[in-house]
Short mmCIF file of C-alpha atoms in Angstrom, two decimals:
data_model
loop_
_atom_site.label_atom_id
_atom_site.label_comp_id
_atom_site.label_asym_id
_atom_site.label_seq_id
_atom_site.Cartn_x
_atom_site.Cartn_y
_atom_site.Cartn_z
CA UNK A 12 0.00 0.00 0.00
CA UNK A 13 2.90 2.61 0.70
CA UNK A 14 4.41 3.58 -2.49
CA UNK A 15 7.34 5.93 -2.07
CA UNK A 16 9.04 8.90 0.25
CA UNK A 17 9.55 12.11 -0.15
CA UNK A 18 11.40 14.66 1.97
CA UNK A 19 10.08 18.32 1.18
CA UNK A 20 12.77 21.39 2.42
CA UNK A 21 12.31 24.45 1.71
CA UNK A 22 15.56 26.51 0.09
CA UNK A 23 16.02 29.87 1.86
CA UNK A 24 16.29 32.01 -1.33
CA UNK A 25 16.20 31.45 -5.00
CA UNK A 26 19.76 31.71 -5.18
CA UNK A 27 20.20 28.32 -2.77
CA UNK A 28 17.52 26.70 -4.54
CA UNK A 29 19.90 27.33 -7.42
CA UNK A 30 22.85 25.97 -5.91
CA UNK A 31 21.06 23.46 -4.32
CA UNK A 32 19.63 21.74 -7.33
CA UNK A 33 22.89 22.45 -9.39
CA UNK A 34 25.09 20.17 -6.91
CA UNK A 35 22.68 17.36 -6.71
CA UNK A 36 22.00 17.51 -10.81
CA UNK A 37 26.25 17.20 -10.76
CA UNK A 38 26.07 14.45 -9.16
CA UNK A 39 23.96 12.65 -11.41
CA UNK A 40 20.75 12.42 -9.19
CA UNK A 41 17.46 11.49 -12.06
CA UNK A 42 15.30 14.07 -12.15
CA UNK A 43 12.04 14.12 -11.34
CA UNK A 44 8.82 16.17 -12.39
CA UNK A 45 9.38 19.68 -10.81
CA UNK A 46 7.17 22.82 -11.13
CA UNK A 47 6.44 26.46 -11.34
CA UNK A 48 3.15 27.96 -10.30
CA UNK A 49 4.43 31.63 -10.40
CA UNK A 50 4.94 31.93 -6.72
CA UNK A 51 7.65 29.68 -6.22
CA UNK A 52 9.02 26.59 -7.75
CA UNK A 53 10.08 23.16 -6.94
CA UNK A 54 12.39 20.20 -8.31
CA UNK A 55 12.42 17.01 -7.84
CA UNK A 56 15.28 14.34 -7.52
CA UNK A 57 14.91 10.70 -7.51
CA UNK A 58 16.73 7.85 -5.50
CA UNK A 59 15.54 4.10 -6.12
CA UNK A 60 15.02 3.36 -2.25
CA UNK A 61 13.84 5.29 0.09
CA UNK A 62 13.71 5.17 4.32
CA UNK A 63 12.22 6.95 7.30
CA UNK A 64 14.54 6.99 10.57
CA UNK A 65 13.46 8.06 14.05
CA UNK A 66 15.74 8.66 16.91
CA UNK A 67 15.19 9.46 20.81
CA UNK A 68 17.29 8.99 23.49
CA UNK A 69 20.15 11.89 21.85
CA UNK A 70 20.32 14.02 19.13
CA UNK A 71 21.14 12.35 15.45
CA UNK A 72 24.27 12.22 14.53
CA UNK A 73 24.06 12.74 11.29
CA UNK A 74 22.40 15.06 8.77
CA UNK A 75 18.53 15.01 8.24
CA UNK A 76 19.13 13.99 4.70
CA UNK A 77 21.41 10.41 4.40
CA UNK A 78 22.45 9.39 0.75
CA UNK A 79 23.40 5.93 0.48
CA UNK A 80 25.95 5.72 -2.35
CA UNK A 81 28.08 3.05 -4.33
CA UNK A 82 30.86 4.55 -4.80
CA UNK A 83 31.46 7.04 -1.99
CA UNK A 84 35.45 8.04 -3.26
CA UNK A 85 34.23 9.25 -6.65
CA UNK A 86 30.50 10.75 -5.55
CA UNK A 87 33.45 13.01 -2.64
CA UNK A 88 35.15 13.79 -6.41
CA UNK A 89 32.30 15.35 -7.80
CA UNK A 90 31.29 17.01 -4.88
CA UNK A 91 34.55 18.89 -4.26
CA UNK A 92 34.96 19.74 -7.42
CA UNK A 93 31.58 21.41 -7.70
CA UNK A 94 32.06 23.33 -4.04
CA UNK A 95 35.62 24.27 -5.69
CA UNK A 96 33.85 26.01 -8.49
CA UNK A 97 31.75 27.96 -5.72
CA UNK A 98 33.60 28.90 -2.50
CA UNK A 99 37.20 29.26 -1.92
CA UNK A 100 39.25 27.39 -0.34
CA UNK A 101 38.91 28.43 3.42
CA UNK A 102 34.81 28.05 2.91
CA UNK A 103 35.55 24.62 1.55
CA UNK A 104 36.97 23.45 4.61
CA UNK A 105 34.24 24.47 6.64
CA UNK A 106 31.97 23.21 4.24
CA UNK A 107 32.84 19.81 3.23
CA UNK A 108 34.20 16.73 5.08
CA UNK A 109 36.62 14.26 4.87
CA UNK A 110 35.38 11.05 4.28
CA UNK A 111 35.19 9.32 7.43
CA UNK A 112 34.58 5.86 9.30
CA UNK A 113 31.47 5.78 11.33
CA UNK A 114 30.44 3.38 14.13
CA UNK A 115 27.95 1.63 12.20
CA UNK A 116 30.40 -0.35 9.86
CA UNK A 117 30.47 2.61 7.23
CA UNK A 118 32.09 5.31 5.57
CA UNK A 119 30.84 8.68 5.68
CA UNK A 120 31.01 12.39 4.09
CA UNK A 121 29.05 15.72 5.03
CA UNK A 122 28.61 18.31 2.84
CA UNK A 123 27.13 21.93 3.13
CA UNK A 124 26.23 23.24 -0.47
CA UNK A 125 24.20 25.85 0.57
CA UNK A 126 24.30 27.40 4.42
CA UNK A 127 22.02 25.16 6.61
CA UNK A 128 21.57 22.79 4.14
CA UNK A 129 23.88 19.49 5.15
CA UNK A 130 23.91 16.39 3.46
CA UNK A 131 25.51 12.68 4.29
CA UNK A 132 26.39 11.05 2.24
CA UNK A 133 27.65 7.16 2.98
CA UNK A 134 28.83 3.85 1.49
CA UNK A 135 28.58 0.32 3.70
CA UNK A 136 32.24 -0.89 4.34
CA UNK A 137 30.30 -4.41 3.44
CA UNK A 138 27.93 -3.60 0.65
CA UNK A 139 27.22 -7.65 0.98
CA UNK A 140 26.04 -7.67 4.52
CA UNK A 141 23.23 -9.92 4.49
CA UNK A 142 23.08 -10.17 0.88
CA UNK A 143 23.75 -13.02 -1.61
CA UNK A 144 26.75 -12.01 -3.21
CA UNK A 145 26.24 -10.50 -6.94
CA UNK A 146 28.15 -9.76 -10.05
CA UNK A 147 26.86 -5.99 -10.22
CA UNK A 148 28.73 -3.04 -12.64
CA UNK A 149 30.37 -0.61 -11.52
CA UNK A 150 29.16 2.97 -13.17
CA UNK A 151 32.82 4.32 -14.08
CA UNK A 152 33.85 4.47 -17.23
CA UNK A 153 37.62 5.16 -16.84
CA UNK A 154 39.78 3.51 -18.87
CA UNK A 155 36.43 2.05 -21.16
CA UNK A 156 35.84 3.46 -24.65
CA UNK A 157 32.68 3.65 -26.65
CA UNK A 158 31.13 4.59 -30.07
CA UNK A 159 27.57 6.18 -29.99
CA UNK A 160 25.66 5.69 -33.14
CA UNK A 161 22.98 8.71 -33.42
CA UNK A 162 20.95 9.29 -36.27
CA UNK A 163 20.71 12.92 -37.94
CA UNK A 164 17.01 12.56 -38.71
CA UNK A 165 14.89 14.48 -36.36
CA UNK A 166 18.24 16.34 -34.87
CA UNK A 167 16.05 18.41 -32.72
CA UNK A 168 15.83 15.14 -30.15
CA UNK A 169 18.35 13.32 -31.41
CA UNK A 170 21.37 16.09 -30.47
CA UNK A 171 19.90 16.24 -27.20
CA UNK A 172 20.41 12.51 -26.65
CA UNK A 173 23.65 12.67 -27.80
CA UNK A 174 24.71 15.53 -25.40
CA UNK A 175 22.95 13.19 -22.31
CA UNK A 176 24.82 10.50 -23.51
CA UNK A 177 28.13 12.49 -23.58
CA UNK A 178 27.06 14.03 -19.89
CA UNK A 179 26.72 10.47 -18.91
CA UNK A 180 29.84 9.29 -19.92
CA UNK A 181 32.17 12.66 -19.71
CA UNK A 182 30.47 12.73 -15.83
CA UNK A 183 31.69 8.88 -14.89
CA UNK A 184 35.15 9.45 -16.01
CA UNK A 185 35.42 8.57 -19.95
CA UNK A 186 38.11 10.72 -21.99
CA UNK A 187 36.78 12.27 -25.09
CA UNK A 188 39.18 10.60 -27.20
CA UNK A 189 37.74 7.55 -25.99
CA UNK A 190 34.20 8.40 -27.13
CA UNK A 191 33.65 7.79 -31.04
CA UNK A 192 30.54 9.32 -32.02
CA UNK A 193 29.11 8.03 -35.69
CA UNK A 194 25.77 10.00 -37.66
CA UNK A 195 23.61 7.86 -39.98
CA UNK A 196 20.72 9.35 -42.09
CA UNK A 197 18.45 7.26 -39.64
CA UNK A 198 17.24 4.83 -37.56
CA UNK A 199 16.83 2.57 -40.14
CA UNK A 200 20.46 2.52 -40.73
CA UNK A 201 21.86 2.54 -36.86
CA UNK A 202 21.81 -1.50 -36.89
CA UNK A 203 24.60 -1.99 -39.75
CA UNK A 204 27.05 1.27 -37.74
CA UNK A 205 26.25 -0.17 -34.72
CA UNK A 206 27.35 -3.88 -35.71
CA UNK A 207 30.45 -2.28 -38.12
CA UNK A 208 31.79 -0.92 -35.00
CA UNK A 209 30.97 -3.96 -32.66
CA UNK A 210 33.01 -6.35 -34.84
CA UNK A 211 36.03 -3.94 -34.73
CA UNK A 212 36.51 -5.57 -31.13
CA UNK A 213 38.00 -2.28 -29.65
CA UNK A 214 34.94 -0.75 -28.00
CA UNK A 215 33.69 -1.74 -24.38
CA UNK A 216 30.15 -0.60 -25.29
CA UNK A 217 27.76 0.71 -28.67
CA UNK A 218 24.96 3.14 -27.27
CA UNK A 219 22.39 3.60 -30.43
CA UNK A 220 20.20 6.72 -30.58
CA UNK A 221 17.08 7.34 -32.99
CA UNK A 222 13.78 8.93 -32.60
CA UNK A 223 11.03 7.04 -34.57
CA UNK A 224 7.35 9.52 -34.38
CA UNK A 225 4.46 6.97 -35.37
CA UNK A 226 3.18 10.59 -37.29
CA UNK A 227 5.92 10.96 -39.37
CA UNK A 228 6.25 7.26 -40.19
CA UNK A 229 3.39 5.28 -41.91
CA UNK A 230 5.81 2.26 -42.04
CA UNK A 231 6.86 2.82 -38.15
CA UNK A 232 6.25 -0.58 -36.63
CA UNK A 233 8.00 -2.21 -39.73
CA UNK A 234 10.89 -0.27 -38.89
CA UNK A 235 11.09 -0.05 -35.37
CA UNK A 236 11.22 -3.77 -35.55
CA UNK A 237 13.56 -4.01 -38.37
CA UNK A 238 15.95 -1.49 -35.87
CA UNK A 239 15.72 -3.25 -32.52
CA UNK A 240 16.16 -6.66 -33.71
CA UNK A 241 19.58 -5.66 -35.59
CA UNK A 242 20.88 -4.09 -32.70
CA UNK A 243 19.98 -6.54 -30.05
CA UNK A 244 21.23 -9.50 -33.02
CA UNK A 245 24.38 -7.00 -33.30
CA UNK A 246 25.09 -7.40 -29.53
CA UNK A 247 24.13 -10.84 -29.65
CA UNK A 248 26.26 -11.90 -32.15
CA UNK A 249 29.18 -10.01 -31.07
CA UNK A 250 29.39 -10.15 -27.61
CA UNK A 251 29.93 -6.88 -27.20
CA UNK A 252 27.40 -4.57 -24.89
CA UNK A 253 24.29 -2.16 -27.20
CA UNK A 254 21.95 0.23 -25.38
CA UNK A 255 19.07 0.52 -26.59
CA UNK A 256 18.42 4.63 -26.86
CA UNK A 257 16.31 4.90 -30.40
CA UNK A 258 12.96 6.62 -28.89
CA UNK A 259 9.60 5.76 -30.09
CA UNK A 260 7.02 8.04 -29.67
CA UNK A 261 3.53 8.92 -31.00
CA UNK A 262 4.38 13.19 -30.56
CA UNK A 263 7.17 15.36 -30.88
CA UNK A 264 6.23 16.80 -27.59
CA UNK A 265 6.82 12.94 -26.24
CA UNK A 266 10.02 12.65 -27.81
CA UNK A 267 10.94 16.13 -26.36
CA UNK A 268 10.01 14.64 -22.52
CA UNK A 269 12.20 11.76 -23.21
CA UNK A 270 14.93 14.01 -24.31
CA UNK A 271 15.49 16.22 -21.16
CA UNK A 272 12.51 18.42 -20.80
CA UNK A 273 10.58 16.14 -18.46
CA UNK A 274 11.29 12.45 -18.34
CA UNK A 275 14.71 12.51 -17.76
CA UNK A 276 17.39 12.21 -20.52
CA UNK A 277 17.07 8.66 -21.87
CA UNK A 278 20.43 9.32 -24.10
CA UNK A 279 22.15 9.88 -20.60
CA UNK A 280 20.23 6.52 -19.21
CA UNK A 281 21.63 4.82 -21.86
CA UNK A 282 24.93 5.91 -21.64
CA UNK A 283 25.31 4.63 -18.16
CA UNK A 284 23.47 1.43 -18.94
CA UNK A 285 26.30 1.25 -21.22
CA UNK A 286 28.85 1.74 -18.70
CA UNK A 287 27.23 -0.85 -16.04
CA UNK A 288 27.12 -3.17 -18.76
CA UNK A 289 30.74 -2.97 -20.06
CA UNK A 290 32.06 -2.86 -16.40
CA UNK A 291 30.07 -6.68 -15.49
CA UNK A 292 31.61 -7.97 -19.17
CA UNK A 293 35.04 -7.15 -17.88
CA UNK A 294 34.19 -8.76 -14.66
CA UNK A 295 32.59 -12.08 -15.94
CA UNK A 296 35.20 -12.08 -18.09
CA UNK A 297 38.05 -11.85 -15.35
CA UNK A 298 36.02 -14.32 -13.12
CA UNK A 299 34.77 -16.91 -15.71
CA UNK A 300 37.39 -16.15 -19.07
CA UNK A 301 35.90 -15.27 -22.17
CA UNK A 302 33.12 -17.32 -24.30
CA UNK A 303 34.24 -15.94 -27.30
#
């Protein structure tokens, strides 16, 4: 019956509702549906689990607002480098932690964006504690190279994608140099790039993005067909790791949602599917050798 959480705080001026909702977008939080109804203005961010947590007996020791993280050393990264770019030094200090141990078998930083606005954020020194043990990805992309395949046609969605998926990658620590980016006309012709590339054997992941509008396209279900089934028989047949970012949508207000407006960025989702992906192939591969 009980669906989801959410904490409501109020920012004390527009300015730290600015900052507030710039550090947690640079951190790569998903957005959620915000809005503006001329007197003030809200915006969302989304977490997959949420929690409530009493306490009585003392104070909390920690911030009101606890962000459970997997990767605590680079999520500190991001955060002081964003602080860096808006205090200086001496406010940094004041501002931001260390990371920390804490006495409930963790690892801890606190950080101050905005004055009177604290956040904790933490990472389980056993992220298997009471858990079957799991072959899971790990969402950096250092040292991993990729080729996105984007089709020109309806460039209006289609360049947004592309920048998400750059954001997504650029963000989790992929070099530009590593990132080859290929046009085609379409999505009809994504499939053959995609599966060109895959066979060269030097990429750790192919993200594909298309738009397909079932008003533009008489023929749409033929081809939307025709373009998932090469790319998933491309990544199939190659062993090496396709997101799936081509768009299908009945509007070009839909397919402007999907691109950043409102539903989140699904060129960005698919970069860091692509990442997750690449980073369990190198693992299985380590822990079991290669199939190939």
């Amino acid at each position: 019956m009980i669906k989801g959480v959410t904490l409501v705080s109020a920012a004390g001026s527009a300015e730290e509702f600015e900052r507030i909702t710039s550090f947690l977008g640079e951190l790569g939080f998903e957005p959620g549906k915000g809005w503006d109804d001329g007197e003030g203005r809200g915006a969302a961010f989304l977490a997959p689990v949420g929690n409530l947590e009493f306490v009585t007996g003392r104070p909390p020791a920690v911030p009101p607002m606890l962000i459970e993280v997997t990767s605590l050393d680079a999520v500190y990264q991001v955060a002081k480098h964003w602080m860096t770019g808006q205090y200086r030094t001496e406010e940094i200090a004041a501002r931001l932690s260390d990371v920390a141990e804490t006495h409930w078998k963790s690892h801890m930083f606190i950080v101050e964006p905005v004055p009177g606005t604290k956040f904790g954020f933490w990472e389980r020194s056993d992220p298997y504690a009471g858990k079957p043990v799991a072959v899971e990805g790990d969402l950096s992309a250092a040292g991993m190279k990729f080729a996105i395949v984007v089709a020109r046609w309806n460039a209006v969605i289609t360049d947004r994608l592309l920048q998400g998926s750059l954001d997504g990658l650029l963000r989790s620590g992929a070099v530009r140099d590593d990132i080859e980016i290929v046009r085609v006309p379409g999505a009809w012709e994504i499939p053959s790039a995609a599966r060109t590339l895959a066979e060269q054997k030097k990429w750790d992941g192919i993200i594909t993005l298309g738009l397909l509008l079932r008003g533009e396209t008489a023929h749409y279900e033929a081809i939307y067909n025709e373009v998932s089934r090469g790319i998933g028989q491309s990544q199939q047949e190659t062993g090496v790791p396709h997101t799936f970012g081509v768009l299908t949508c009945e509007t070009l207000e839909q397919a402007l949602d999907r691109a950043g407006v409102k539903a989140g960025n699904k060129g960005f989702e698919a970069a860091i599917a692509a990442i997750e992906m690449a980073s369990i192939q190198r693992k299985l591969t380590a822990k079991h050798g290669s199939a190939r």
